[in-house]
Every structure is written in structure tokens, then in C-alpha cells.
XYZ file of C-alpha atoms in Angstrom:
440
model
C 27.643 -166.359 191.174
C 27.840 -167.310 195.161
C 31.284 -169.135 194.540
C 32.418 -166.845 192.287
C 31.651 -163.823 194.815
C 32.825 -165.870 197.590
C 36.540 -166.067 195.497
C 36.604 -162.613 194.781
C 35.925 -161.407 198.114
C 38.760 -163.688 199.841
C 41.530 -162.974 197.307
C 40.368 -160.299 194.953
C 42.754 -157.622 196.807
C 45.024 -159.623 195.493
C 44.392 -160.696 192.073
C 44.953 -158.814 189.292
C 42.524 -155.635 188.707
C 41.093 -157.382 185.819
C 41.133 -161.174 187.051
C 37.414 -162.782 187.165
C 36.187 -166.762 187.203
C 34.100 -167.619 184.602
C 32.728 -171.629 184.740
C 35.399 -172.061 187.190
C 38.042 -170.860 185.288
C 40.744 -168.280 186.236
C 40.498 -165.161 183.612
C 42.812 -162.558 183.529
C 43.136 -159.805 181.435
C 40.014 -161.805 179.093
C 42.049 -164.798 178.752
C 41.793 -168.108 181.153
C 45.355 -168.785 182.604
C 44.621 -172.346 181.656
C 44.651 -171.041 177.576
C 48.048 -169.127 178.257
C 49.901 -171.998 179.654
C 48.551 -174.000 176.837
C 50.741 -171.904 174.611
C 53.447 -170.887 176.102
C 54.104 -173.709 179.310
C 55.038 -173.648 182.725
C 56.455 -171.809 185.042
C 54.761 -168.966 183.790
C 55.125 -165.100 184.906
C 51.533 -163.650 183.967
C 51.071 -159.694 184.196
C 47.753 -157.644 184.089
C 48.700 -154.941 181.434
C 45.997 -152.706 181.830
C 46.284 -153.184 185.900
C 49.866 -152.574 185.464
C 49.663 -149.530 183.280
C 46.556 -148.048 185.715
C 49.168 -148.510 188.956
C 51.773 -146.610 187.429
C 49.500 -143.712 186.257
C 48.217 -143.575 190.519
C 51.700 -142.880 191.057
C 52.007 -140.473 188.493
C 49.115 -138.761 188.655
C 49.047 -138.758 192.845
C 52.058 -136.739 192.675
C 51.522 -134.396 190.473
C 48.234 -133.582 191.860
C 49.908 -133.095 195.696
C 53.756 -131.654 194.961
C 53.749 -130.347 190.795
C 57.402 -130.352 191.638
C 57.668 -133.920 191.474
C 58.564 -136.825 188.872
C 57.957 -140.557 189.911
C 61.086 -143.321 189.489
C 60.161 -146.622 188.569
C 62.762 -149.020 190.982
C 63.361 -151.139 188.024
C 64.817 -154.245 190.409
C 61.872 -155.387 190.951
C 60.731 -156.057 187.751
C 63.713 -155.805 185.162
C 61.974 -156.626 182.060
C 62.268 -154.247 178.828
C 58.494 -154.689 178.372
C 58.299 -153.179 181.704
C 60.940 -150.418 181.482
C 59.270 -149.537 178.117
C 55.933 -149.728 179.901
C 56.949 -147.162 182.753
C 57.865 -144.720 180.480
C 55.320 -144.629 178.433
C 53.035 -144.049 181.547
C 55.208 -141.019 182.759
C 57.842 -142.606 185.044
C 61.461 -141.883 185.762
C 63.435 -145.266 185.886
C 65.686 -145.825 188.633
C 68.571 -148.597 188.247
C 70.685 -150.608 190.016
C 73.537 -151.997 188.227
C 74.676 -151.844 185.035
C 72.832 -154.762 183.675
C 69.640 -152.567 184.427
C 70.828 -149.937 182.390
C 71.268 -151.783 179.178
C 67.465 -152.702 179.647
C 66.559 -149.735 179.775
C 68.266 -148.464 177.383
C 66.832 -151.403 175.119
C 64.005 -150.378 176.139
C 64.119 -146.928 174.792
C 64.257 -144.958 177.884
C 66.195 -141.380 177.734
C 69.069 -141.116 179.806
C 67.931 -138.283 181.038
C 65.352 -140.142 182.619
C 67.228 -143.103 184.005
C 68.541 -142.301 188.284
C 71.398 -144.718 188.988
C 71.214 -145.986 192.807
C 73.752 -148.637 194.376
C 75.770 -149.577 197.303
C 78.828 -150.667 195.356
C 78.999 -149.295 192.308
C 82.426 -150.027 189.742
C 84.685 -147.950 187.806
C 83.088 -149.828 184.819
C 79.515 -149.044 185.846
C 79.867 -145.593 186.697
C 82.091 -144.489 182.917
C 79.009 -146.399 181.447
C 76.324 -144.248 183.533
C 78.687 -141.018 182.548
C 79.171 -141.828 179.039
C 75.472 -142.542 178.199
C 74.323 -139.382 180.332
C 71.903 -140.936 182.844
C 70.268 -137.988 184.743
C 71.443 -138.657 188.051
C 73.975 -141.134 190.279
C 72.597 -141.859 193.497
C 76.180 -141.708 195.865
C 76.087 -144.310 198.493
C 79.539 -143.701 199.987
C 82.717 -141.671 199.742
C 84.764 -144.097 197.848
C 82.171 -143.870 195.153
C 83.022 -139.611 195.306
C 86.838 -140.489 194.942
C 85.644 -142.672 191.888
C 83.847 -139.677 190.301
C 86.527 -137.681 190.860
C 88.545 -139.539 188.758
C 86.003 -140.387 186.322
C 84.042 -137.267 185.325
C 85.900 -135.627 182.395
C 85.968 -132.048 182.200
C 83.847 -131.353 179.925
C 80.844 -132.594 181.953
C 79.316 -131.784 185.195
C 77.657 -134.740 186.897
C 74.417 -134.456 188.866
C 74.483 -136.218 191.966
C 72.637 -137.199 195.323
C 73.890 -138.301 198.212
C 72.136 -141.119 200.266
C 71.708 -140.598 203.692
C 70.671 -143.041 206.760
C 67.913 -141.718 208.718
C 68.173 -143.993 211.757
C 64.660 -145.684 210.859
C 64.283 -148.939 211.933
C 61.811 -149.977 209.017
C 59.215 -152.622 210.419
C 59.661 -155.293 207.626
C 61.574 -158.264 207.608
C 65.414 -157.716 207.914
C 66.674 -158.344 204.909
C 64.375 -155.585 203.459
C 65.374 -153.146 206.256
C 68.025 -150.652 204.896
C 67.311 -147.567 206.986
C 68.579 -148.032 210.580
C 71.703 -147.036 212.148
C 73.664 -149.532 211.281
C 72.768 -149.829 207.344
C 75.629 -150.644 205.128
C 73.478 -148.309 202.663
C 74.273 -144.296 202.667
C 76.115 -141.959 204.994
C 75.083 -140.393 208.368
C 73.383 -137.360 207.824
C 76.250 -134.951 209.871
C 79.028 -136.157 206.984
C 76.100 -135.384 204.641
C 76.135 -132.092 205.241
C 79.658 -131.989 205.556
C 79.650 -133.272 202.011
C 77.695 -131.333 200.592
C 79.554 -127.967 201.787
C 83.246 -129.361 200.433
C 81.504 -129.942 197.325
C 79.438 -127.104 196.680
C 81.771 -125.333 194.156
C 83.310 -128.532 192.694
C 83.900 -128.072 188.715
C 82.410 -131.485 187.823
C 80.659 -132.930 190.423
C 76.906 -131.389 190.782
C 75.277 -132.191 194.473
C 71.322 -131.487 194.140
C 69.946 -133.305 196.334
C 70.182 -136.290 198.804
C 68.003 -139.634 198.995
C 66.839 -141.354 201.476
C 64.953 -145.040 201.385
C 64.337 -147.287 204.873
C 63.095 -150.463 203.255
C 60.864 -152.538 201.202
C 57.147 -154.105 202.234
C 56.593 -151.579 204.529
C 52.699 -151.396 205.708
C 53.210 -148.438 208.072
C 52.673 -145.862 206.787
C 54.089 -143.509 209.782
C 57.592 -144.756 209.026
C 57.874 -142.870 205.995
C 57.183 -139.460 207.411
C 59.841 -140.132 209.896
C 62.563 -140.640 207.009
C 60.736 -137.694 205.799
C 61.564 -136.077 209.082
C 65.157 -137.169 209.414
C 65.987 -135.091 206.209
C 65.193 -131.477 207.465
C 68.364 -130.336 209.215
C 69.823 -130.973 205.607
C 68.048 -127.698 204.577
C 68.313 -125.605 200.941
C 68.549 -128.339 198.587
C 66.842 -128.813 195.043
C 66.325 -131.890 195.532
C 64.691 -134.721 197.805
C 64.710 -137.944 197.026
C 61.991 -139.751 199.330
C 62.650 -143.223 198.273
C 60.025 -146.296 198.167
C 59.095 -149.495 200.025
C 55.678 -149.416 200.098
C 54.806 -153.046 201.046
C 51.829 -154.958 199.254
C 48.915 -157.362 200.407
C 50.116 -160.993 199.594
C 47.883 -162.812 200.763
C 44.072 -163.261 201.801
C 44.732 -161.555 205.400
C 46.935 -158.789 204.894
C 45.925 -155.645 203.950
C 48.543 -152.639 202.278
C 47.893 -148.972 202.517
C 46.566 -148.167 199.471
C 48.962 -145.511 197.007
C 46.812 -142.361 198.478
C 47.210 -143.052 201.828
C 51.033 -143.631 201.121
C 51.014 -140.474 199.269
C 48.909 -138.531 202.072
C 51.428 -139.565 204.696
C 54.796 -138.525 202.290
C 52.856 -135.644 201.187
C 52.027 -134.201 204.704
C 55.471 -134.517 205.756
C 57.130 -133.318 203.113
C 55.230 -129.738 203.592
C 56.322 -129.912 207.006
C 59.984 -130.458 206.865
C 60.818 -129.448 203.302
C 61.162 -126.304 201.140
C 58.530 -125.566 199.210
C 60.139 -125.263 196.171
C 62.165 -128.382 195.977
C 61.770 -131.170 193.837
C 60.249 -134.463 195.242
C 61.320 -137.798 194.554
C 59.484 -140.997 194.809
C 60.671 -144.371 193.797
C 58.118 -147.323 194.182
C 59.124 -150.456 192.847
C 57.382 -153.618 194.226
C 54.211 -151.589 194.761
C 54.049 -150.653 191.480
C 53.889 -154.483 189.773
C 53.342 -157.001 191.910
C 49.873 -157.257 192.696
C 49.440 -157.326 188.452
C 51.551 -160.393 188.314
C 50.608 -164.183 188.852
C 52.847 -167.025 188.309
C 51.293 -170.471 187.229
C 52.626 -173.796 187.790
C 51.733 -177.231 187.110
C 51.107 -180.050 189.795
C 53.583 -183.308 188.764
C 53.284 -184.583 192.588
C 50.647 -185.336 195.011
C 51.526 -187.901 197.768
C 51.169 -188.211 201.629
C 54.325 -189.148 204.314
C 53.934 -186.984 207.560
C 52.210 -183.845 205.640
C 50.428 -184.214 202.151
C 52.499 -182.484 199.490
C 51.316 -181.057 196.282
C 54.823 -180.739 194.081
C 55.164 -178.059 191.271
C 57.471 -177.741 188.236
C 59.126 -174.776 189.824
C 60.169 -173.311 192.959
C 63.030 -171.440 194.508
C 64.604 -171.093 191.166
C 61.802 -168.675 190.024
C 60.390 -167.947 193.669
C 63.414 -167.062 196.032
C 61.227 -164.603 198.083
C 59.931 -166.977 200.125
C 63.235 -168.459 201.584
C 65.155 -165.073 201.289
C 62.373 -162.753 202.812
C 59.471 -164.927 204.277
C 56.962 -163.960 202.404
C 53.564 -165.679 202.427
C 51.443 -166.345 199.449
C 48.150 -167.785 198.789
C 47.341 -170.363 195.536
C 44.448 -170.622 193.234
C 43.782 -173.768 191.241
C 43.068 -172.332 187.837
C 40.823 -174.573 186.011
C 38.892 -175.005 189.846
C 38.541 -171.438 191.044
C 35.090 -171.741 191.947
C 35.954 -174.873 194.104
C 35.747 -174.237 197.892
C 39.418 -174.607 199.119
C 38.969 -178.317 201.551
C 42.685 -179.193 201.955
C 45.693 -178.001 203.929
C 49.151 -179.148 201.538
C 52.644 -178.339 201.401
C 53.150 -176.543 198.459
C 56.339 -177.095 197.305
C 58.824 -176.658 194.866
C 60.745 -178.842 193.021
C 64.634 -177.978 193.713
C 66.183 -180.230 195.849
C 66.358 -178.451 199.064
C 63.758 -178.789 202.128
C 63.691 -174.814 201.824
C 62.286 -175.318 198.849
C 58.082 -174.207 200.288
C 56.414 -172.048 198.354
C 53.635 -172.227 200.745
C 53.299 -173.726 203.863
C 49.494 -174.890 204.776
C 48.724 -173.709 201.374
C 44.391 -174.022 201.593
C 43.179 -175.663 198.020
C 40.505 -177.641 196.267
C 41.767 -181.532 197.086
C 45.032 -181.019 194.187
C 45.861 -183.778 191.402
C 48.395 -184.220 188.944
C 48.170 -181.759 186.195
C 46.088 -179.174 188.077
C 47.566 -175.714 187.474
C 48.548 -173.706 190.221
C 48.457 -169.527 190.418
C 50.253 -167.728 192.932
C 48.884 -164.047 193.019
C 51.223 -160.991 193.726
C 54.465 -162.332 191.946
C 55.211 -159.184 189.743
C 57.577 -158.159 192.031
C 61.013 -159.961 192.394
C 60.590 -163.063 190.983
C 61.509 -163.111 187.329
C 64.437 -160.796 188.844
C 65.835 -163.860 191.350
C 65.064 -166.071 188.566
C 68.073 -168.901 188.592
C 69.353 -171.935 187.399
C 69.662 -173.979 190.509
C 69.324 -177.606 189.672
C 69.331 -176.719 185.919
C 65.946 -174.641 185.958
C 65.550 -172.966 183.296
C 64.137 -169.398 183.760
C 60.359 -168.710 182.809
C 58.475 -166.621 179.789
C 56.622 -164.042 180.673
C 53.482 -162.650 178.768
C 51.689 -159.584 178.938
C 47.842 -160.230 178.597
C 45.391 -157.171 177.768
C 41.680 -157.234 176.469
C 41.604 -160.524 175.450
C 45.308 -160.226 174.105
C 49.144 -162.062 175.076
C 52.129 -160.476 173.845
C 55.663 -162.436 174.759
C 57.534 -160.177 177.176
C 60.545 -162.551 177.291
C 60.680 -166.010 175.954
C 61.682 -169.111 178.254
C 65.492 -169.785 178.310
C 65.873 -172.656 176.222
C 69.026 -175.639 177.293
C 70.574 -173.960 173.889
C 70.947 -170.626 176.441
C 72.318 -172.397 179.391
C 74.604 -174.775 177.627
C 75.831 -171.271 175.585
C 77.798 -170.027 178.842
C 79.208 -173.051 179.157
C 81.400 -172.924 175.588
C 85.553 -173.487 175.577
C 86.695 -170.285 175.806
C 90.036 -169.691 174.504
C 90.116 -172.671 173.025
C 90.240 -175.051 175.895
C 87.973 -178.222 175.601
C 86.886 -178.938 179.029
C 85.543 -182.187 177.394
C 89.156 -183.485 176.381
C 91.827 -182.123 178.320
C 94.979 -183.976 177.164
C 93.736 -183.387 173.428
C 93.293 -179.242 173.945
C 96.916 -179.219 175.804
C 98.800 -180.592 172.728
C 97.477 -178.054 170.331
């Protein structure tokens, strides 16, 4: 029990809600990661079900108890899974897309349209006819080109809800590729040709503006920040609608700590009364808050050796982890079958795509690692089966939903079969034999 306690308290913020070591054996959701990637191999994207589900129902439930006038958006890019979109709305969440390839997911997954808020910087003419024609509830307008598209593409016989993103000037304190509400964002308009907008458009026959949105960035820990995008929005006075974004950031490893989803809710909440009517409808739109801490990822060691550093060599890496080289994140690493081992040895954690990038963790702290050992990185529901890739032929992971003692496959591994399938003459030309295509 002293281990065991002595795991927990460094890295149980972290784990799954329902992760525990029993004889030295990472457990999660009743099962021991070691049985799941028995059955279904490694990588492997692992999710908490019940932890998941619980999350979800803060967010849900947090709302309505602060601003009734409220609904909660799922921000489906960070986890775009069907399981997950089905998941979401069965737990009382909006979903909020990104492209189009989101929307068939959802759609797959059941969602109504009229619960499905389509956001983007760059949206096409193909994208937005889809979002039109299958009656999502909302499109989220980034940019005045994107009106002139509507224009054109709204038929008459429909009237198009909209919001209009505006930058609030707030530098968000997160790393800078996650920072998309300062002055300079290529995300949204200034909020003068907001308003502007929204008075040339007030009696438009088609085109519907609620409401404007406003988001400042991803992992954010400071709470503060929000209020001032809250802030930023009250000269734009009289509308239905606010859209208050997300980017509340996450612990990822043992020394971070996140606000939790009340205080994040407080802080919105408080500001919102402030600057906002009263009777408006409130937006939120947490996405990598709302699944990553319920999602591990397991590996398997194939390479242990020393040169300058010692480096412990998995059977994935950037291919199904890019947030480490594209935002910096830091993780931590369990050693599944060893949990209740005291960690006694700095490594190099790293991946196996052929690029010196390619760390998942740099000084990662573990048990003394061998061949074979399987390696869990908490906090990877968010983002990583979405950057999934095929650099150096990787294949992208399964994913499993465990629950009470329960797996379900959320999406199977891509199989060679999958990748090779892209890769088929098209039109009838045989890459393979040239000459012999030609003189058909």
C-alpha cells in the first residue's frame, strides 16, 4: 500500500479517474493495461469511459447550474473519434467542428445537425454547401471572404445562423502555436469591423447574425485570461448570442497543476455577468479539457542501449505523438506491469521515426526499462489519435474504450491493406509498369 500511495500521489492528477495499481500492475477502468495490449497491440490509445463521460457531465452540469441560458460544445478536434462524438451527445453536449471531415463523424455518429457549430479559418465552397445542406445549427464566420461565400451559397429558401469571430487582443500565455487571440491572429476580425458587420447585416434575407465568438488559445492555466476575452466582447452589446470559446489547459505531468472546471467556470461565469446581457445565450467550447486527462497511450520498449544518454526506444512516436515536437508539451511515463517500482533512472524516451525530434520525453524518470516493458503516457486523450500519421509507414493506432471491467473497440488499427488502398492506379495508370499502361 506505501508504493502504491506513493504512485498515486505523484501522478494520480493525472491518471485516469478510475486508474489504480494492483500487484504492480497498471488498472484502468478494472482492466490492467498489460491485458488490453495483449489483445489488441501497440501503440495503443486507452480512454477512461466512465472518467470521460463524468468530465463532460462537469461541463454540462457547471453551466447550467451558473447561466440556464447556456449549452456546452464539445471542440471535436481534439478527439475526432465517432465513439467520442456519440459519447458527447449522449452526455448533453453541443459538438463543435472544424472541417468537413469532422462533420461526417459526427454525423456517423448520430449527432443532430442542429446540434453540430461549424468553426474554421478557411473554410471551402464545398464545406460550407455541405454544412448548409445538412442544416448544422450554426457557422462560426472567421473572415469576410467566408460572408461573400455565404452570400452566394445560402439558397433562398433558408436563413443561415451565423457568428462572427472576433480577436480580442489577448495575448494567451501558452505556447505560440496554441495562441490564437492576440492582435495579430490570422483567426477572426477586429472587433470595430465586427460591429460594422453586424449592422450591414442586420436585415439580410438569408444570412442570420446571432452572435459572435471569441477563443484566445488552448492549454491555458490562467484563469484571468479568460475574463479578459470575456471583457473584450462588451462594446459589441445586444446580441443573442456569446460564444466564450475554450482552451482550458490540463496538468500533464507530475508538477503542473490545471484549474480545475469550477474555477474555470467561476472566472467565465463572473465575467460574463459583468459585461454581458443577462438574457443572452452563453457558449462554451472545451475540447482538450474535456478528454485528455481520461486517455493513456501504451507503448512497448524494442530498445534499450547507452551512447552519450541511455535511450529507452518505443514502437511509436511522432507519428501518433506530434504534440511534443509541434507544441512542447511535457509528459510523464509509467511502466505498466512495474507501477509500484520506485522510478531510479533518467532515459531518453524516444520514438521510433527517424528524426532526432523524435522525444517523447526528455529525462523521462522510470524503473531501470528493458525490452518488452510497456510504457503509459498519461493525458494523451487530447490530440493525438487526431495528428495520428503515417510518417515512416506508421500505421495509425486502435483505440479502446474500457469501463467496469469492460473494452469496447473505438477504432481498429489501420491495417498495410488501408495504407496500400490510397495508393491504387487510378484511372487506369499502373505506376508499377509505365510503358505497359501507355500502350493501352
Amino acid at each position: 500500500m506505501t508504493t502504491r500511495r506513493s504512485l498515486m500521489n505523484r501522478l494520480g492528477h493525472v491518471l485516469p479517474a478510475t486508474a489504480e495499481v494492483t500487484n504492480g500492475k497498471l488498472r484502468i477502468g478494472g482492466i490492467a493495461v498489460s491485458e488490453l495490449v495483449a489483445e489488441y497491440g501497440t501503440p495503443l490509445h486507452i480512454y477512461d469511459e466512465e472518467a470521460l463521460r463524468a468530465q463532460m457531465r462537469s461541463y454540462v452540469d457547471g453551466m447550467r447550474q451558473r447561466w440556464p441560458n447556456s449549452d456546452v460544445l464539445f471542440a471535436s478536434k481534439a478527439a475526432p473519434l465517432v465513439a467520442i462524438y456519440a459519447i458527447a451527445a449522449a452526455e448533453g453536449m453541443a459538438i463543435d467542428i472544424a472541417g468537413s471531415g469532422e462533420l461526417e463523424l459526427a454525423l456517423a455518429a448520430g449527432v443532430d445537425p442542429e446540434r453540430i457549430y461549424f468553426h474554421g479559418n478557411a473554410k471551402t465552397d464545398y464545406e460550407l454547401a455541405r454544412a448548409i445542406e445538412v442544416g448544422v445549427h450554426m457557422i462560426v464566420v472567421d473572415s469576410e471572404d467566408e460572408l461573400d461565400r455565404l452570400e452566394r451559397l445560402v439558397p433562398a429558401t433558408h436563413k443561415q445562423r451565423l457568428l462572427l469571430r472576433v480577436i480580442p487582443g489577448v495575448d494567451a500565455q501558452t505556447h505560440a502555436s496554441m495562441n490564437t487571440g492576440g492582435s495579430d491572429s490570422t483567426f477572426g476580425l477586429p472587433p470595430a469591423r465586427v460591429h460594422e458587420l453586424i449592422e450591414d447585416l442586420r436585415d439580410h434575407d438569408r444570412l442570420d447574425v446571432v452572435g459572435v465568438h471569441v477563443h484566445i488559445g488552448s492549454q491555458i492555466l490562467n484563469t484571468g485570461q479568460f475574463a479578459e476575452a470575456v471583457a473584450a466582447l462588451a462594446p459589441i452589446g445586444g446580441l443573442k448570442v456569446y460564444d466564450l470559446g475554450g482552451g482550458l489547459g490540463v496538468a500533464y505531468h507530475e508538477h503542473e497543476i490545471a484549474p480545475s472546471v469550477d474555477e474555470y467556470l467561476d472566472a467565465l461565469i463572473a465575467a460574463a455577468r459583468k459585461h454581458l446581457p443577462a438574457d443572452a445565450q452563453l457558449l462554451i467550447e472545451p475540447g482538450r479539457s474535456t478528454v485528455a486527462r481520461a486517455g493513456v497511450t501504451a507503448y512497448r520498449v524494442v530498445v534499450v542501449k547507452q551512447t552519450g544518454k541511455r535511450f529507452v526506444a518505443v514502437d511509436g512516436g511522432m507519428a501518433d505523438q506530434l504534440e511534443v515536437p509541434l507544441t512542447g508539451v511535457r509528459f510523464d511515463a509509467i511502466l505498466a506491469d512495474r507501477a509500484d517500482e520506485a522510478p531510479d533512472t533518467e532515459v531518453q524516451l524516444v520514438g521510433r521515426q527517424c528524426e532526432s525530434g523524435d522525444l517523447l520525453i526528455d529525462d523521462a524518470r522510470l524503473p531501470s526499462p528493458r525490452v518488452d516493458d510497456i510504457v503509459v503516457m498519461p493525458v494523451t486523450g487530447a490530440y493525438s489519435y487526431t495528428m495520428t500519421n503515417n510518417y515512416n509507414g506508421a500505421l495509425r493506432p486502435a483505440v479502446v474504450m474500457v469501463s467496469n471491467g469492460k473494452a469496447r473497440l473505438a477504432a481498429r488499427r489501420e491495417e498495410v491493406a488501408d495504407l496500400l488502398r490510397l495508393h491504387e492506379p487510378a484511372g487506369g495508370y499502373d505506376w508499377r509498369n509505365p510503358q505497359l499502361t501507355a500502350s493501352k
